[in-house]
mmCIF file of N, CA and C in Angstrom:
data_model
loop_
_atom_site.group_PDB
_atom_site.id
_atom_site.type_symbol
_atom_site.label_atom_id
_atom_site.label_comp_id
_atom_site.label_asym_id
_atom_site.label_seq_id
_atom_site.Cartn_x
_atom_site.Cartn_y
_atom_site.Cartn_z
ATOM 1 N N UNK M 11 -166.438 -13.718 -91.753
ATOM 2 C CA UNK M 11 -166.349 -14.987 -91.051
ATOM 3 C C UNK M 11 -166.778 -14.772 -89.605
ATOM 4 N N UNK M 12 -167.496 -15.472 -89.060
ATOM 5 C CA UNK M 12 -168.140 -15.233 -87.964
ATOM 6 C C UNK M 12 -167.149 -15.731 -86.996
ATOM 7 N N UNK M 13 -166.829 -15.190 -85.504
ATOM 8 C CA UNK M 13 -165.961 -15.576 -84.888
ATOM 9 C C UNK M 13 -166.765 -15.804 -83.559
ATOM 10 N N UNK M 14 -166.435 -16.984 -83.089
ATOM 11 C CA UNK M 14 -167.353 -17.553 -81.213
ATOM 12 C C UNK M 14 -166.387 -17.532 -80.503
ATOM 13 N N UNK M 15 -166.642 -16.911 -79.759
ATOM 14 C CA UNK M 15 -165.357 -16.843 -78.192
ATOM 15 C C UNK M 15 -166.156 -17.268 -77.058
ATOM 16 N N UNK M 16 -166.040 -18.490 -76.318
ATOM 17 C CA UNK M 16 -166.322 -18.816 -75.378
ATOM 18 C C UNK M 16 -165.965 -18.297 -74.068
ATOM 19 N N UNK M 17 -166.601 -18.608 -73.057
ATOM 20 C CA UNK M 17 -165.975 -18.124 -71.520
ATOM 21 C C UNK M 17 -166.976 -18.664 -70.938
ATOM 22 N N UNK M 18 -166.432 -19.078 -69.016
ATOM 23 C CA UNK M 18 -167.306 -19.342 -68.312
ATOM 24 C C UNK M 18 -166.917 -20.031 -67.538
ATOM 25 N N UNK M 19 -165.926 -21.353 -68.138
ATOM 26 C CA UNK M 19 -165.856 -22.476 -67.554
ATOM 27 C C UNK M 19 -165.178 -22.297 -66.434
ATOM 28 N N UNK M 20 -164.780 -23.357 -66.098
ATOM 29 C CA UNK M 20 -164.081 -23.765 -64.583
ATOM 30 C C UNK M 20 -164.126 -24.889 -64.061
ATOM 31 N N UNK M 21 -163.778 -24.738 -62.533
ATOM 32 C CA UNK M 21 -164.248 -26.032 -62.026
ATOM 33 C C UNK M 21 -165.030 -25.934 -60.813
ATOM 34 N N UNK M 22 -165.780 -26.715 -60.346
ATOM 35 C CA UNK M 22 -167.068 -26.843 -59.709
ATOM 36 C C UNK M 22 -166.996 -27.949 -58.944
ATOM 37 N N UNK M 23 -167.582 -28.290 -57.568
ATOM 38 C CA UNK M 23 -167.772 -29.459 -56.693
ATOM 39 C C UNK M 23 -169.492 -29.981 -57.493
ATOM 40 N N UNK M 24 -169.602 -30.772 -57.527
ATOM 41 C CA UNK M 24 -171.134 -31.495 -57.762
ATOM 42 C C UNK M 24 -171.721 -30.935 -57.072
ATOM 43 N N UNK M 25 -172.870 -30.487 -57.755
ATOM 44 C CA UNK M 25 -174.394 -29.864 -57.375
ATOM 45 C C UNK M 25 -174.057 -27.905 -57.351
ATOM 46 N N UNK M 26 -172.929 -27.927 -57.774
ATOM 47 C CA UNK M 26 -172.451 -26.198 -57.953
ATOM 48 C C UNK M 26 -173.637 -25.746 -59.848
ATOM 49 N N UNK M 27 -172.743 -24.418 -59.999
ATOM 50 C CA UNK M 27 -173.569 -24.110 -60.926
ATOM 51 C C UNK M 27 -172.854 -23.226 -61.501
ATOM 52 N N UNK M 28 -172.378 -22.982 -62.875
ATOM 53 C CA UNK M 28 -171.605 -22.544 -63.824
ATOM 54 C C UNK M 28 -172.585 -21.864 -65.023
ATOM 55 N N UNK M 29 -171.911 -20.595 -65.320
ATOM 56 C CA UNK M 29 -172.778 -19.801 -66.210
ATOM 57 C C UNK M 29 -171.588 -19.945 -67.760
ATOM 58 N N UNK M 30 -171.996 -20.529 -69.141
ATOM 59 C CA UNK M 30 -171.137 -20.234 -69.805
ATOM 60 C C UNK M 30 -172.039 -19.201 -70.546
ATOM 61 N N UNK M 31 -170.743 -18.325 -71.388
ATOM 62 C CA UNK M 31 -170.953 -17.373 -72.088
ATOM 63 C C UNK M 31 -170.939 -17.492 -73.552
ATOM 64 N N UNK M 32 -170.799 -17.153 -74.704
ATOM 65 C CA UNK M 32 -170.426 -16.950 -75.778
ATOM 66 C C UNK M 32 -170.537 -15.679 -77.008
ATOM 67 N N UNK M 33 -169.874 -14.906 -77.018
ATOM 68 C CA UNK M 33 -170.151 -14.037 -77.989
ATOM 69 C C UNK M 33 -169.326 -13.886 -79.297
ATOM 70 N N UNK M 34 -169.919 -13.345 -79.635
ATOM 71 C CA UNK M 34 -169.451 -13.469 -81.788
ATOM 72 C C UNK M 34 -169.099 -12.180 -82.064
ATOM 73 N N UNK M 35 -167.798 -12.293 -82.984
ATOM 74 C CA UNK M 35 -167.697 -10.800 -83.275
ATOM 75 C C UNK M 35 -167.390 -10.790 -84.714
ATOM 76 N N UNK M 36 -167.643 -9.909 -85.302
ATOM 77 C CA UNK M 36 -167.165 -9.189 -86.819
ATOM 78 C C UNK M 36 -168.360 -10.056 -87.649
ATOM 79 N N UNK M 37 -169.619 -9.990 -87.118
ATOM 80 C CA UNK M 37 -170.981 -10.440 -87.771
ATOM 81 C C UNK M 37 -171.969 -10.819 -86.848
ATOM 82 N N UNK M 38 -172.736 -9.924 -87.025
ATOM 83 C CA UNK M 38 -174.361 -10.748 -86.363
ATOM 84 C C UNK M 38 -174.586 -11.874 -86.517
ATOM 85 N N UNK M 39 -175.140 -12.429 -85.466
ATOM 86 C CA UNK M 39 -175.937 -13.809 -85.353
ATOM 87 C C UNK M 39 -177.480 -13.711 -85.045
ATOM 88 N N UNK M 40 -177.985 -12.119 -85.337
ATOM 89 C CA UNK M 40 -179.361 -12.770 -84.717
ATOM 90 C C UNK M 40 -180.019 -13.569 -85.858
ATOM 91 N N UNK M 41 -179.933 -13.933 -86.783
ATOM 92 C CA UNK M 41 -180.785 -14.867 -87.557
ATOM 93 C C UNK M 41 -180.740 -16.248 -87.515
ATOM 94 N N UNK M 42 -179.781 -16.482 -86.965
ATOM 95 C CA UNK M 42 -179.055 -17.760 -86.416
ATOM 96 C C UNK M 42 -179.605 -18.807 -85.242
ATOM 97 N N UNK M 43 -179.545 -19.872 -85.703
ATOM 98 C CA UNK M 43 -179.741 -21.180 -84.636
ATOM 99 C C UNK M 43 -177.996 -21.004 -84.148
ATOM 100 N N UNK M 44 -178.432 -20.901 -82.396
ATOM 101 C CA UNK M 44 -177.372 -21.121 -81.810
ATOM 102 C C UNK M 44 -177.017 -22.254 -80.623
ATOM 103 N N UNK M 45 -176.352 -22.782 -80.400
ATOM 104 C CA UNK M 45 -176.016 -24.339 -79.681
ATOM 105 C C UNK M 45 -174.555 -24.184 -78.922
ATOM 106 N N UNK M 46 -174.926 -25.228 -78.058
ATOM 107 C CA UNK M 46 -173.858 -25.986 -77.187
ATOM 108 C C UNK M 46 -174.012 -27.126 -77.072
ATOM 109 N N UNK M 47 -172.701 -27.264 -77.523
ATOM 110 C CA UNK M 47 -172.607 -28.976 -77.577
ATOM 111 C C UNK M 47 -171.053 -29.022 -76.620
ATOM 112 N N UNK M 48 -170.853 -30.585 -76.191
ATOM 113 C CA UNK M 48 -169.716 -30.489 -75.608
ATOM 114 C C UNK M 48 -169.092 -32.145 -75.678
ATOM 115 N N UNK M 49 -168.124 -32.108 -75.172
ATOM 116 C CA UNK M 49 -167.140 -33.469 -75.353
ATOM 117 C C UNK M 49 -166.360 -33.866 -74.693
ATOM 118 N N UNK M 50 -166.191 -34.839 -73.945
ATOM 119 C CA UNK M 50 -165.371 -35.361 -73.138
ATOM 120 C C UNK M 50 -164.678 -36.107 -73.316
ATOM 121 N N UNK M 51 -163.372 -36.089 -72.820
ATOM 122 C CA UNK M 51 -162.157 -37.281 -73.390
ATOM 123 C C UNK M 51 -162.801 -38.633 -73.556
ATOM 124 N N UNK M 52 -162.337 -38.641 -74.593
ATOM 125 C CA UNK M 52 -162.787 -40.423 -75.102
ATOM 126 C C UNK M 52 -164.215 -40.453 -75.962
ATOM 127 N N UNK M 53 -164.827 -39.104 -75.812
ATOM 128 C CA UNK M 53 -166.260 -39.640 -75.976
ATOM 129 C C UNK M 53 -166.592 -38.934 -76.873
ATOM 130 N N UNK M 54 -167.897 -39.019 -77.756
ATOM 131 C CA UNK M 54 -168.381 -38.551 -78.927
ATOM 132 C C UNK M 54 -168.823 -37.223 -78.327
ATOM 133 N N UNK M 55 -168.718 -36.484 -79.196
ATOM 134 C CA UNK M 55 -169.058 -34.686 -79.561
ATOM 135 C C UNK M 55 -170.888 -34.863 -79.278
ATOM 136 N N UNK M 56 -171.445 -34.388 -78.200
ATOM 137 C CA UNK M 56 -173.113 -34.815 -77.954
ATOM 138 C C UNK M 56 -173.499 -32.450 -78.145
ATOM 139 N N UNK M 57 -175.035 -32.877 -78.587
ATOM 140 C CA UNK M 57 -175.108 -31.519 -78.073
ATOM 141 C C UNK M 57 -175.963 -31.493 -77.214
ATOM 142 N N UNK M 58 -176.058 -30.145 -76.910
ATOM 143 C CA UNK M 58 -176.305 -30.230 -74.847
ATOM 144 C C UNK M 58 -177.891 -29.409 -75.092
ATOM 145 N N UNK M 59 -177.713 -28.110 -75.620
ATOM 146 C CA UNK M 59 -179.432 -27.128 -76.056
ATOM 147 C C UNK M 59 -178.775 -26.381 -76.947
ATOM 148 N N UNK M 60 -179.933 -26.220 -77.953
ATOM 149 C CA UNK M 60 -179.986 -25.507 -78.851
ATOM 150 C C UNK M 60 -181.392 -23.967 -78.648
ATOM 151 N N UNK M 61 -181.458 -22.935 -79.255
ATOM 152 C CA UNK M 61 -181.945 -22.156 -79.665
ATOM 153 C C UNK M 61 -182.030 -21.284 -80.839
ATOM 154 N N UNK M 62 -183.031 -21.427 -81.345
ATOM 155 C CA UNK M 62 -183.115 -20.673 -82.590
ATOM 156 C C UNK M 62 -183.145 -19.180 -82.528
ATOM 157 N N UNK M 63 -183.267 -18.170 -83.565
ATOM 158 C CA UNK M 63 -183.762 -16.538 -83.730
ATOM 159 C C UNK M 63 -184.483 -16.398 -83.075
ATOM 160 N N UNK M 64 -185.898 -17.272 -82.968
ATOM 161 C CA UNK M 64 -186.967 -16.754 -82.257
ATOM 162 C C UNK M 64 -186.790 -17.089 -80.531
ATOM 163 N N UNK M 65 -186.802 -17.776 -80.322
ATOM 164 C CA UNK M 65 -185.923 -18.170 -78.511
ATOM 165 C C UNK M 65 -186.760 -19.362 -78.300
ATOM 166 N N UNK M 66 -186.353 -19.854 -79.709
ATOM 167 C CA UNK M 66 -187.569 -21.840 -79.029
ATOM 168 C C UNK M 66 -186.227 -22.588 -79.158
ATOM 169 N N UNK M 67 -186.227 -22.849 -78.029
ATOM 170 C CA UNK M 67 -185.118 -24.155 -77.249
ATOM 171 C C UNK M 67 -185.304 -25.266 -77.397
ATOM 172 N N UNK M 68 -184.495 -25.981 -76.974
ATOM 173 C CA UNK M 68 -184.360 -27.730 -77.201
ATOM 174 C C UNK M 68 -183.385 -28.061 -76.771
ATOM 175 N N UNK M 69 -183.430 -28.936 -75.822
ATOM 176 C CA UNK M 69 -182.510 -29.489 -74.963
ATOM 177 C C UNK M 69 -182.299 -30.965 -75.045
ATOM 178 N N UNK M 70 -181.203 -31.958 -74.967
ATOM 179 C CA UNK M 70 -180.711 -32.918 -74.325
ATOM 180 C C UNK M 70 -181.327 -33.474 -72.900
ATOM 181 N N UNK M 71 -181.466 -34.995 -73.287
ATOM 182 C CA UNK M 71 -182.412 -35.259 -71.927
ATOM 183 C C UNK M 71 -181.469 -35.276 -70.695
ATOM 184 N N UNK M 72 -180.631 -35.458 -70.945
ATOM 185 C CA UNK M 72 -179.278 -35.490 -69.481
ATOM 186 C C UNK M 72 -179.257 -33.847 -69.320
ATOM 187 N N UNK M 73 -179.972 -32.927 -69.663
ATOM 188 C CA UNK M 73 -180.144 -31.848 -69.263
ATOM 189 C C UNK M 73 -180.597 -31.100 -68.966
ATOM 190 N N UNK M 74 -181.961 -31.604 -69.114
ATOM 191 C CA UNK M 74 -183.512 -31.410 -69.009
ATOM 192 C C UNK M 74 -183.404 -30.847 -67.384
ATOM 193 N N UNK M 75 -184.336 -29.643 -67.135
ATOM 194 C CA UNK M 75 -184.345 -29.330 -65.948
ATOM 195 C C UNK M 75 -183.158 -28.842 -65.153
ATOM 196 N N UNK M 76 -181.958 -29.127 -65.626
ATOM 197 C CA UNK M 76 -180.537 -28.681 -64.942
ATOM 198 C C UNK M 76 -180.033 -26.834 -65.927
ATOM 199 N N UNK M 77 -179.711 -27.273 -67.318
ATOM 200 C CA UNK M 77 -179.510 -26.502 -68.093
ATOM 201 C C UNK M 77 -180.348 -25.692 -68.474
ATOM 202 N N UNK M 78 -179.604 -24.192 -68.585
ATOM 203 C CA UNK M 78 -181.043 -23.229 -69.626
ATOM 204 C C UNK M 78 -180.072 -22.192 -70.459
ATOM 205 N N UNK M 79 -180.716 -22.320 -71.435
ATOM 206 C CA UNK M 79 -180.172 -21.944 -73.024
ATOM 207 C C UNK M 79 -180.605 -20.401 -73.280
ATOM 208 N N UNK M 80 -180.374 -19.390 -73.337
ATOM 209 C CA UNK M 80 -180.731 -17.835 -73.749
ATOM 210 C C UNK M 80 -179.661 -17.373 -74.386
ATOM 211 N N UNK M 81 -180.252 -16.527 -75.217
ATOM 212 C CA UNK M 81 -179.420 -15.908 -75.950
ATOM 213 C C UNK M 81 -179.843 -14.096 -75.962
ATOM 214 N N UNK M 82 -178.898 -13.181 -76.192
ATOM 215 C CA UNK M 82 -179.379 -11.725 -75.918
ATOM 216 C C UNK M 82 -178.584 -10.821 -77.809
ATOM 217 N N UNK M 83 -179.922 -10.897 -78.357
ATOM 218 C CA UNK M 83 -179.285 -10.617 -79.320
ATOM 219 C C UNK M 83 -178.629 -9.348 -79.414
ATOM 220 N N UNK M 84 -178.690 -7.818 -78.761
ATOM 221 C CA UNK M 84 -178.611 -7.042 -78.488
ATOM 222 C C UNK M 84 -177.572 -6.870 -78.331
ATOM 223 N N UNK M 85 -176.640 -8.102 -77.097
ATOM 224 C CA UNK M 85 -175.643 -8.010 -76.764
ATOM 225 C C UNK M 85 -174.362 -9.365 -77.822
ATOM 226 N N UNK M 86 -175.101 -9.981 -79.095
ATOM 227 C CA UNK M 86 -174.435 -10.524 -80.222
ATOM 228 C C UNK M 86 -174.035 -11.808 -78.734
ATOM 229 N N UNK M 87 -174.710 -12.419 -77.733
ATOM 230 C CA UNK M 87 -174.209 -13.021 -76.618
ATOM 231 C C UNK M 87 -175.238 -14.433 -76.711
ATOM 232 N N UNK M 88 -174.611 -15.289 -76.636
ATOM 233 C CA UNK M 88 -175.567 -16.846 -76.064
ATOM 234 C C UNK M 88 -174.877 -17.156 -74.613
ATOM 235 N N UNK M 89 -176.205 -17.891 -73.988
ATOM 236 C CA UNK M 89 -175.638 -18.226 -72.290
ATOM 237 C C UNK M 89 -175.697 -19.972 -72.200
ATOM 238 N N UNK M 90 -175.470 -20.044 -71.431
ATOM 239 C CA UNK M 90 -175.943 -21.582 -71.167
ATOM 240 C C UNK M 90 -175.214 -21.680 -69.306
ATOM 241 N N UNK M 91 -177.340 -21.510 -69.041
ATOM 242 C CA UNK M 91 -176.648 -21.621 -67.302
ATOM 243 C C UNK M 91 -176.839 -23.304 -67.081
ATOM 244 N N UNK M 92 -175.842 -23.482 -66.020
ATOM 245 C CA UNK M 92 -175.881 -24.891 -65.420
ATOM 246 C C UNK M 92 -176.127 -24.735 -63.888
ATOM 247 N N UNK M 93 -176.544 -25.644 -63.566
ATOM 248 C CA UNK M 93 -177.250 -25.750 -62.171
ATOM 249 C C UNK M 93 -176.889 -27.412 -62.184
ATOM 250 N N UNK M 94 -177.220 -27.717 -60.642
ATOM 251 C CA UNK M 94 -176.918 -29.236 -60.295
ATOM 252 C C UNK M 94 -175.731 -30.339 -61.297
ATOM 253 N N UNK M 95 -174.377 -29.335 -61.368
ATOM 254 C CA UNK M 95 -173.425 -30.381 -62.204
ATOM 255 C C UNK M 95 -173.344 -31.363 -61.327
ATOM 256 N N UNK M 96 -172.998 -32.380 -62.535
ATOM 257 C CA UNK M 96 -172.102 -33.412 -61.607
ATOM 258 C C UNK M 96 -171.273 -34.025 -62.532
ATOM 259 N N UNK M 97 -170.296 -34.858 -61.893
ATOM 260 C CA UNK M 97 -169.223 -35.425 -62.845
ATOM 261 C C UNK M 97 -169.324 -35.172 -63.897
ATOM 262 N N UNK M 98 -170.165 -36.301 -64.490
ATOM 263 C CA UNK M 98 -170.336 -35.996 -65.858
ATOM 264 C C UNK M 98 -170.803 -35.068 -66.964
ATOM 265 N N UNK M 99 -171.054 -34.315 -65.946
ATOM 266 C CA UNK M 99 -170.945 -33.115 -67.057
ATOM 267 C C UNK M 99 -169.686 -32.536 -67.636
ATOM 268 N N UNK M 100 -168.488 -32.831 -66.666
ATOM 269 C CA UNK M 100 -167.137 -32.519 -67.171
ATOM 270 C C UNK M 100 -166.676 -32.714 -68.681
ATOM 271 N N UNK M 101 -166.279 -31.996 -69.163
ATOM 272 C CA UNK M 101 -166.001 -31.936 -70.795
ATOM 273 C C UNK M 101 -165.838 -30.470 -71.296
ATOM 274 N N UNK M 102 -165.414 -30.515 -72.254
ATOM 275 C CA UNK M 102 -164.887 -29.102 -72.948
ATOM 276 C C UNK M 102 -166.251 -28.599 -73.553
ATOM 277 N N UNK M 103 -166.754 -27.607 -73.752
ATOM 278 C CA UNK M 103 -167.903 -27.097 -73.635
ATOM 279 C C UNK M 103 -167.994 -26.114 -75.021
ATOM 280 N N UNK M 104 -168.755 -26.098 -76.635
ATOM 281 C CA UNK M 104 -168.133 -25.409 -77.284
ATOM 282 C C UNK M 104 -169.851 -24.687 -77.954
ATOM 283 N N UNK M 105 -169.637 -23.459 -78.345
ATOM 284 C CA UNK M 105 -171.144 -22.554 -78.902
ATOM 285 C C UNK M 105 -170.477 -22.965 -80.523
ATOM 286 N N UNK M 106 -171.816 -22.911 -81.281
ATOM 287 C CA UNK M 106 -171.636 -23.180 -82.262
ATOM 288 C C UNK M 106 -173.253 -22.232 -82.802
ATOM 289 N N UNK M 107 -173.078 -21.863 -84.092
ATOM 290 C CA UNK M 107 -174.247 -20.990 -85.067
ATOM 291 C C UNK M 107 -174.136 -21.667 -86.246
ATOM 292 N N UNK M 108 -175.586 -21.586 -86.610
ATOM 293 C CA UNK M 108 -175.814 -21.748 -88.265
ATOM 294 C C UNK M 108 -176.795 -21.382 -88.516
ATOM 295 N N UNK M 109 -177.380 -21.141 -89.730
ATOM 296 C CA UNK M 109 -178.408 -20.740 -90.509
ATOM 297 C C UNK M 109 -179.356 -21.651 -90.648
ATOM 298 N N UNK M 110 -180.517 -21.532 -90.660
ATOM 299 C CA UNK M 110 -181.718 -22.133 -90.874
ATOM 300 C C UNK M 110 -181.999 -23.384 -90.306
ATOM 301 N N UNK M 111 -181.345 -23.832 -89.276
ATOM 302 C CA UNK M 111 -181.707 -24.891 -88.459
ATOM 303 C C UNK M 111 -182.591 -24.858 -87.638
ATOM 304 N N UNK M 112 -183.403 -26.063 -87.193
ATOM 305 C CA UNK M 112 -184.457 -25.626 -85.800
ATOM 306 C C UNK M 112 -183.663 -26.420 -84.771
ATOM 307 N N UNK M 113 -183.529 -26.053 -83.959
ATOM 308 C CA UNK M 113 -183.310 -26.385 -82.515
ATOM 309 C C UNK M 113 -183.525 -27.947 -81.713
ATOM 310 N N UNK M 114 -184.577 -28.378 -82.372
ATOM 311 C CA UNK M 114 -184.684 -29.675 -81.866
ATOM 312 C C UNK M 114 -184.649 -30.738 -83.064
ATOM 313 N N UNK M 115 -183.736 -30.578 -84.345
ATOM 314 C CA UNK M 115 -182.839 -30.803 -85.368
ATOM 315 C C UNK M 115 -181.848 -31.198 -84.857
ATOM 316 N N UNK M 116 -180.969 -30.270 -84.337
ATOM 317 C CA UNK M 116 -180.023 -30.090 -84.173
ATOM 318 C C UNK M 116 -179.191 -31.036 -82.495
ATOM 319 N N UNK M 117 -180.622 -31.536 -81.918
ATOM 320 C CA UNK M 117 -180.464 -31.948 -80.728
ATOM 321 C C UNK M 117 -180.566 -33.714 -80.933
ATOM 322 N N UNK M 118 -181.483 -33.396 -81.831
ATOM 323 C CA UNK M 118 -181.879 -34.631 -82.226
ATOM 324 C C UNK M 118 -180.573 -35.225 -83.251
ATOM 325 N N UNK M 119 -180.079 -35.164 -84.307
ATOM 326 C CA UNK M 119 -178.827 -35.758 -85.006
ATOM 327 C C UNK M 119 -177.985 -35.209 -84.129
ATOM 328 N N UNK M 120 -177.332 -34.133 -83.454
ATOM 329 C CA UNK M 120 -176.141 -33.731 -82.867
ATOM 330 C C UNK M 120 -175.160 -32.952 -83.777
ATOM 331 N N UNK M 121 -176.233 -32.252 -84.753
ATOM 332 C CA UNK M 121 -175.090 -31.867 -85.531
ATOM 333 C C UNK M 121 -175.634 -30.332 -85.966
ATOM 334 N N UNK M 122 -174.707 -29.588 -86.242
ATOM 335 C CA UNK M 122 -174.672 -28.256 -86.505
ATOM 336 C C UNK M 122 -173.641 -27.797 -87.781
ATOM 337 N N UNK M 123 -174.275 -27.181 -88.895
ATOM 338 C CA UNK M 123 -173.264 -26.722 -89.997
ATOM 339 C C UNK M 123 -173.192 -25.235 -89.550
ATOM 340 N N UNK M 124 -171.839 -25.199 -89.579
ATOM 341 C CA UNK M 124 -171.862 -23.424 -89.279
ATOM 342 C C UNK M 124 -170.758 -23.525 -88.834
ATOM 343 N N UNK M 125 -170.654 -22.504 -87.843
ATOM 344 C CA UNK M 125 -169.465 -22.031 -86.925
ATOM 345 C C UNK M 125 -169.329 -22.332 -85.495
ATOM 346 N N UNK M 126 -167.995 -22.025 -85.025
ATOM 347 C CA UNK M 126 -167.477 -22.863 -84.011
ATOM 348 C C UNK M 126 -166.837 -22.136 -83.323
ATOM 349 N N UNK M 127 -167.068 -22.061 -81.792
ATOM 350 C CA UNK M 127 -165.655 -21.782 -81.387
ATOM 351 C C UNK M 127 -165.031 -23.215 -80.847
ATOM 352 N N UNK M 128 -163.755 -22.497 -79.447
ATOM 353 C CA UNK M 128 -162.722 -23.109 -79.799
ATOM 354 C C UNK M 128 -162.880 -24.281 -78.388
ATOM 355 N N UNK M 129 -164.059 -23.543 -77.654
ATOM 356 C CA UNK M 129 -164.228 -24.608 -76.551
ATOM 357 C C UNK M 129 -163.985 -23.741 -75.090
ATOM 358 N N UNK M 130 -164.888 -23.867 -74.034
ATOM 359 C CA UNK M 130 -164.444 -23.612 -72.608
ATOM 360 C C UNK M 130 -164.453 -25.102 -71.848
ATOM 361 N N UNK M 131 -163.747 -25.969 -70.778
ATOM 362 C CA UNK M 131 -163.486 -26.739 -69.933
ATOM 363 C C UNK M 131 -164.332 -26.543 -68.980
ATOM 364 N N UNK M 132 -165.353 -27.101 -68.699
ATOM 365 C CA UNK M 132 -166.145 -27.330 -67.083
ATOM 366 C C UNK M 132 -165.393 -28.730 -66.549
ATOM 367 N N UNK M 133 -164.838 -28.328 -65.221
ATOM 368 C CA UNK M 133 -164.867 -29.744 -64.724
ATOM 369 C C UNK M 133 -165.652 -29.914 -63.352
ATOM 370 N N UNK M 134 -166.499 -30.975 -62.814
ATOM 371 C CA UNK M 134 -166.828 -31.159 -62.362
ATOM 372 C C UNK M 134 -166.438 -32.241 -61.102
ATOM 373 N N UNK M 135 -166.379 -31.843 -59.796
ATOM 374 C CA UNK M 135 -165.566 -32.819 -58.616
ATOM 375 C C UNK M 135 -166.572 -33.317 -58.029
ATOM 376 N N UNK M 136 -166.589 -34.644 -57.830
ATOM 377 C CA UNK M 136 -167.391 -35.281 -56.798
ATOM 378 C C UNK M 136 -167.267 -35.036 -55.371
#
């Protein structure tokens, strides 16, 4: 069973910049489409970028240019740097893997079959 442990989050003034982490243990992921998606009280589960095995990305347009998606298979690790938060980016922040998905699939419906972790919190202060 594949296990995602998040890290990273925090909190941030608007226009700061937050690095999240994620790594998997007790199974490889390099064959894997890997993602962040995130959720904010009240609001639907959106995903934020995806990346596949090979390192072709796909991003969310509210993220376009702010966010960047890498993954280090070496180190079994996905990143997701943020640059220019603001408010709304605040929400619980969660990596997710699956098999044979492409990346801009996955951005496009918002959905991912696979695995999960349990979530990191960015909040963001005006």
């Amino acid at each position: 069973r594949v296990q995602l442990v998040e890290s990273g989050g925090g909190s941030v003034q608007s226009g700061g910049s937050l690095r999240l982490s994620c790594t998997t243990h007790e199974y490889p992921y390099n064959t894997y489409t890997m993602a962040w998606f995130r959720q904010a009280p009240g609001k639907e589960r959106e995903a934020v970028a995806a990346i596949d095995s090979d390192g072709a990305t796909s991003y969310a347009d509210f993220v376009k240019g702010r966010f960047t998606i890498s993954r280090d298979n070496a180190q079994n690790s996905l990143y997701l740097q943020m640059s220019s938060l603001q408010p709304e980016d605040t929400a619980m922040y969660y990596c997710a893997a699956g098999p044979k998905q492409k990346p801009q699939v996955v951005i496009t419906t918002g959905l991912l079959t696979g695995y999960w972790g349990q979530g990191t919190q960015v909040t963001v202060s005006s």
